[in-house]
Amino acid sequence: MSTPSYPRTRMSRTVMIGSLSVGLCFALAQPAAAQSAEPFAEGSFNGGIILGSGEFAGDNSVIVGGNLGYYLFDGLRIGLEGDYWIGSDIGVGRLSPSVTYAFWLVPVLTPYAGVFYRHWFVEAPFSDLDTLGVRGGVYYHANPGSYFGIGIAYEAQIEPECPEGADCDYLYPEVVASFSF
């Protein structure tokens, strides 16, 4: 008996609408020249908590998880995010590496853009999924210790192949709050 693939037509477009990613930045000691890029300075680490809601196969869930990131260069962040969906009859977990660039030379309202891959771990009888996505928006940072952001993300299923007539792309807002100490 083969494992059925997930009928993506039933997944809500509100997968992460209303989600909130609260980040806590842990800035490392930087040379004086790198301070101008704060909070996006080379060598900075950040981590956060993910809270949200979503729907999978008709079941509503609360999404909880976390993320970690590191700025390789001023503005260029590599990250890893993981979450689990609670409250559904179907277990769903996700793991997502990402690369995001904050255009830190733009003062106060800093545009950002990024790409991500996401693997969905889904309990039987459904199959695991793989998606690719892009995100963009702006961060507001009035001081070097914090920033808040709002943006939009687009995510598309790449594996298994999207069934004909199914809706396998998702567009959703993102909200971010990050504080360093």
mmCIF file of C-alpha atoms in Angstrom:
data_model
loop_
_atom_site.group_PDB
_atom_site.id
_atom_site.type_symbol
_atom_site.label_atom_id
_atom_site.label_comp_id
_atom_site.label_asym_id
_atom_site.label_seq_id
_atom_site.Cartn_x
_atom_site.Cartn_y
_atom_site.Cartn_z
ATOM 1 C CA MET A 1 0.000 0.000 0.000
ATOM 2 C CA SER A 2 1.482 3.326 -1.033
ATOM 3 C CA THR A 3 1.453 6.428 1.112
ATOM 4 C CA PRO A 4 -0.948 8.995 -0.348
ATOM 5 C CA SER A 5 0.470 12.388 -1.180
ATOM 6 C CA TYR A 6 -0.984 15.396 0.544
ATOM 7 C CA PRO A 7 -3.971 16.971 -1.249
ATOM 8 C CA ARG A 8 -2.607 20.510 -1.263
ATOM 9 C CA THR A 9 -5.929 21.968 -2.414
ATOM 10 C CA ARG A 10 -7.128 21.634 1.210
ATOM 11 C CA MET A 11 -4.249 23.576 2.779
ATOM 12 C CA SER A 12 -5.328 27.039 3.750
ATOM 13 C CA ARG A 13 -3.634 30.088 2.304
ATOM 14 C CA THR A 14 -3.475 31.303 5.906
ATOM 15 C CA VAL A 15 -0.639 28.947 6.810
ATOM 16 C CA MET A 16 1.289 31.674 8.615
ATOM 17 C CA ILE A 17 -1.045 34.675 8.478
ATOM 18 C CA GLY A 18 -0.993 36.262 11.863
ATOM 19 C CA SER A 19 2.275 34.597 12.796
ATOM 20 C CA LEU A 20 4.694 36.465 14.961
ATOM 21 C CA SER A 21 8.403 35.787 15.116
ATOM 22 C CA VAL A 22 9.904 37.345 18.203
ATOM 23 C CA GLY A 23 13.689 37.403 17.923
ATOM 24 C CA LEU A 24 16.172 38.012 20.675
ATOM 25 C CA CYS A 25 19.529 39.192 19.262
ATOM 26 C CA PHE A 26 22.700 38.377 21.102
ATOM 27 C CA ALA A 27 25.304 40.771 19.677
ATOM 28 C CA LEU A 28 28.919 39.792 20.109
ATOM 29 C CA ALA A 29 31.641 42.319 20.779
ATOM 30 C CA GLN A 30 32.475 43.928 17.438
ATOM 31 C CA PRO A 31 35.322 46.099 16.246
ATOM 32 C CA ALA A 32 34.397 49.793 16.115
ATOM 33 C CA ALA A 33 34.078 49.727 12.289
ATOM 34 C CA ALA A 34 31.397 47.008 12.414
ATOM 35 C CA GLN A 35 29.207 48.896 14.936
ATOM 36 C CA SER A 36 27.667 51.046 12.161
ATOM 37 C CA ALA A 37 25.813 48.014 10.764
ATOM 38 C CA GLU A 38 24.109 47.142 14.084
ATOM 39 C CA PRO A 39 21.823 45.317 14.564
ATOM 40 C CA PHE A 40 22.893 43.636 11.289
ATOM 41 C CA ALA A 41 26.645 43.604 12.003
ATOM 42 C CA GLU A 42 29.031 40.889 10.876
ATOM 43 C CA GLY A 43 29.527 38.329 13.629
ATOM 44 C CA SER A 44 26.188 38.989 15.352
ATOM 45 C CA PHE A 45 24.021 36.063 16.419
ATOM 46 C CA ASN A 46 20.290 36.092 16.871
ATOM 47 C CA GLY A 47 17.705 33.603 17.965
ATOM 48 C CA GLY A 48 14.001 33.742 18.380
ATOM 49 C CA ILE A 49 10.678 32.206 19.212
ATOM 50 C CA ILE A 50 8.054 31.507 16.564
ATOM 51 C CA LEU A 51 4.345 31.720 17.346
ATOM 52 C CA GLY A 52 1.589 31.396 14.770
ATOM 53 C CA SER A 53 -1.412 29.537 13.500
ATOM 54 C CA GLY A 54 -2.080 27.420 10.456
ATOM 55 C CA GLU A 55 -4.280 24.836 8.850
ATOM 56 C CA PHE A 56 -3.201 21.478 7.486
ATOM 57 C CA ALA A 57 -5.654 19.034 5.861
ATOM 58 C CA GLY A 58 -8.563 20.900 7.424
ATOM 59 C CA ASP A 59 -7.142 20.831 10.975
ATOM 60 C CA ASN A 60 -6.297 24.131 12.678
ATOM 61 C CA SER A 61 -3.043 24.243 14.634
ATOM 62 C CA VAL A 62 -0.966 26.499 16.830
ATOM 63 C CA ILE A 63 2.571 26.797 15.463
ATOM 64 C CA VAL A 64 5.472 26.978 17.940
ATOM 65 C CA GLY A 65 9.174 26.904 17.222
ATOM 66 C CA GLY A 66 12.445 28.748 17.179
ATOM 67 C CA ASN A 67 15.139 30.150 14.921
ATOM 68 C CA LEU A 68 18.867 30.853 15.041
ATOM 69 C CA GLY A 69 20.859 33.151 12.800
ATOM 70 C CA TYR A 70 24.360 34.447 12.227
ATOM 71 C CA TYR A 71 25.501 37.491 10.213
ATOM 72 C CA LEU A 72 28.332 36.317 7.948
ATOM 73 C CA PHE A 73 28.870 39.861 6.689
ATOM 74 C CA ASP A 74 27.221 43.169 7.520
ATOM 75 C CA GLY A 75 23.597 42.606 6.513
ATOM 76 C CA LEU A 76 23.951 38.975 5.318
ATOM 77 C CA ARG A 77 22.274 36.507 7.690
ATOM 78 C CA ILE A 78 22.196 32.730 7.427
ATOM 79 C CA GLY A 79 19.564 31.084 9.557
ATOM 80 C CA LEU A 80 17.846 27.871 10.575
ATOM 81 C CA GLU A 81 14.239 27.707 11.714
ATOM 82 C CA GLY A 82 12.205 24.817 13.096
ATOM 83 C CA ASP A 83 8.631 24.547 14.266
ATOM 84 C CA TYR A 84 5.911 22.079 15.221
ATOM 85 C CA TRP A 85 2.152 22.326 14.740
ATOM 86 C CA ILE A 86 0.124 21.590 17.898
ATOM 87 C CA GLY A 87 -3.589 20.827 18.156
ATOM 88 C CA SER A 88 -4.077 18.765 15.029
ATOM 89 C CA ASP A 89 -4.705 15.059 14.554
ATOM 90 C CA ILE A 90 -1.822 15.110 12.042
ATOM 91 C CA GLY A 91 1.737 15.756 13.244
ATOM 92 C CA VAL A 92 3.468 18.464 11.233
ATOM 93 C CA GLY A 93 6.997 19.776 11.804
ATOM 94 C CA ARG A 94 9.126 22.015 9.580
ATOM 95 C CA LEU A 95 12.844 22.711 9.222
ATOM 96 C CA SER A 96 14.012 25.639 7.131
ATOM 97 C CA PRO A 97 17.476 27.016 6.314
ATOM 98 C CA SER A 98 17.468 30.578 4.963
ATOM 99 C CA VAL A 99 19.627 33.429 3.678
ATOM 100 C CA THR A 100 18.446 37.019 4.198
ATOM 101 C CA TYR A 101 20.096 40.326 3.351
ATOM 102 C CA ALA A 102 19.247 43.541 5.221
ATOM 103 C CA PHE A 103 20.198 46.616 3.194
ATOM 104 C CA TRP A 104 21.689 48.152 6.347
ATOM 105 C CA LEU A 105 23.070 51.305 4.680
ATOM 106 C CA VAL A 106 19.478 52.557 4.378
ATOM 107 C CA PRO A 107 18.788 54.342 7.690
ATOM 108 C CA VAL A 108 15.749 53.724 9.948
ATOM 109 C CA LEU A 109 13.591 51.779 7.420
ATOM 110 C CA THR A 110 15.897 49.009 6.209
ATOM 111 C CA PRO A 111 14.666 46.877 3.284
ATOM 112 C CA TYR A 112 15.361 43.146 3.442
ATOM 113 C CA ALA A 113 15.128 40.268 0.975
ATOM 114 C CA GLY A 114 15.775 36.572 1.370
ATOM 115 C CA VAL A 115 15.331 33.028 0.140
ATOM 116 C CA PHE A 116 14.528 29.832 2.017
ATOM 117 C CA TYR A 117 14.038 26.104 1.587
ATOM 118 C CA ARG A 118 11.562 24.332 3.864
ATOM 119 C CA HIS A 119 11.095 20.612 4.546
ATOM 120 C CA TRP A 120 7.731 19.615 6.000
ATOM 121 C CA PHE A 121 7.764 16.463 8.147
ATOM 122 C CA VAL A 122 4.210 15.107 7.982
ATOM 123 C CA GLU A 123 2.735 12.025 9.690
ATOM 124 C CA ALA A 124 1.255 9.193 7.630
ATOM 125 C CA PRO A 125 -0.935 8.842 5.700
ATOM 126 C CA PHE A 126 0.436 12.049 4.139
ATOM 127 C CA SER A 127 3.825 12.468 2.452
ATOM 128 C CA ASP A 128 6.569 14.876 3.496
ATOM 129 C CA LEU A 129 6.761 18.094 1.446
ATOM 130 C CA ASP A 130 9.515 20.382 0.219
ATOM 131 C CA THR A 131 9.002 24.056 -0.602
ATOM 132 C CA LEU A 132 11.117 26.988 -1.798
ATOM 133 C CA GLY A 133 10.343 30.565 -0.923
ATOM 134 C CA VAL A 134 11.311 34.212 -1.084
ATOM 135 C CA ARG A 135 10.627 36.982 1.404
ATOM 136 C CA GLY A 136 10.980 40.731 1.523
ATOM 137 C CA GLY A 137 9.949 43.729 3.559
ATOM 138 C CA VAL A 138 11.321 46.446 5.801
ATOM 139 C CA TYR A 139 12.853 46.567 9.252
ATOM 140 C CA TYR A 140 12.393 49.647 11.412
ATOM 141 C CA HIS A 141 15.335 50.296 13.735
ATOM 142 C CA ALA A 142 15.438 53.470 15.751
ATOM 143 C CA ASN A 143 18.414 52.315 17.826
ATOM 144 C CA PRO A 144 21.192 49.723 17.473
ATOM 145 C CA GLY A 145 19.591 47.390 20.028
ATOM 146 C CA SER A 146 16.352 46.474 18.296
ATOM 147 C CA TYR A 147 14.368 46.285 15.096
ATOM 148 C CA PHE A 148 10.838 45.486 14.076
ATOM 149 C CA GLY A 149 9.833 44.306 10.649
ATOM 150 C CA ILE A 150 6.915 43.656 8.392
ATOM 151 C CA GLY A 151 7.068 41.853 5.108
ATOM 152 C CA ILE A 152 5.613 39.281 2.805
ATOM 153 C CA ALA A 153 6.695 35.768 1.867
ATOM 154 C CA TYR A 154 5.891 33.582 -1.117
ATOM 155 C CA GLU A 155 6.308 29.801 -0.809
ATOM 156 C CA ALA A 156 5.839 27.144 -3.514
ATOM 157 C CA GLN A 157 5.753 23.344 -3.242
ATOM 158 C CA ILE A 158 8.521 21.626 -5.224
ATOM 159 C CA GLU A 159 8.288 18.006 -3.992
ATOM 160 C CA PRO A 160 6.176 15.970 -4.407
ATOM 161 C CA GLU A 161 4.993 17.520 -7.634
ATOM 162 C CA CYS A 162 1.893 19.612 -7.168
ATOM 163 C CA PRO A 163 -1.229 17.762 -8.370
ATOM 164 C CA GLU A 164 -2.905 19.320 -11.395
ATOM 165 C CA GLY A 165 -5.539 21.828 -10.323
ATOM 166 C CA ALA A 166 -4.212 22.040 -6.749
ATOM 167 C CA ASP A 167 -3.126 25.289 -5.131
ATOM 168 C CA CYS A 168 0.489 24.743 -4.070
ATOM 169 C CA ASP A 169 1.718 28.348 -3.690
ATOM 170 C CA TYR A 170 1.255 30.488 -0.625
ATOM 171 C CA LEU A 171 1.573 34.207 -0.054
ATOM 172 C CA TYR A 172 1.522 35.375 3.571
ATOM 173 C CA PRO A 173 2.620 38.280 5.786
ATOM 174 C CA GLU A 174 5.518 38.134 8.228
ATOM 175 C CA VAL A 175 5.937 40.193 11.412
ATOM 176 C CA VAL A 176 9.299 40.301 13.248
ATOM 177 C CA ALA A 177 10.432 41.898 16.526
ATOM 178 C CA SER A 178 14.100 41.647 17.499
ATOM 179 C CA PHE A 179 15.919 42.964 20.568
ATOM 180 C CA SER A 180 19.602 42.846 21.447
ATOM 181 C CA PHE A 181 21.079 42.877 24.888
#
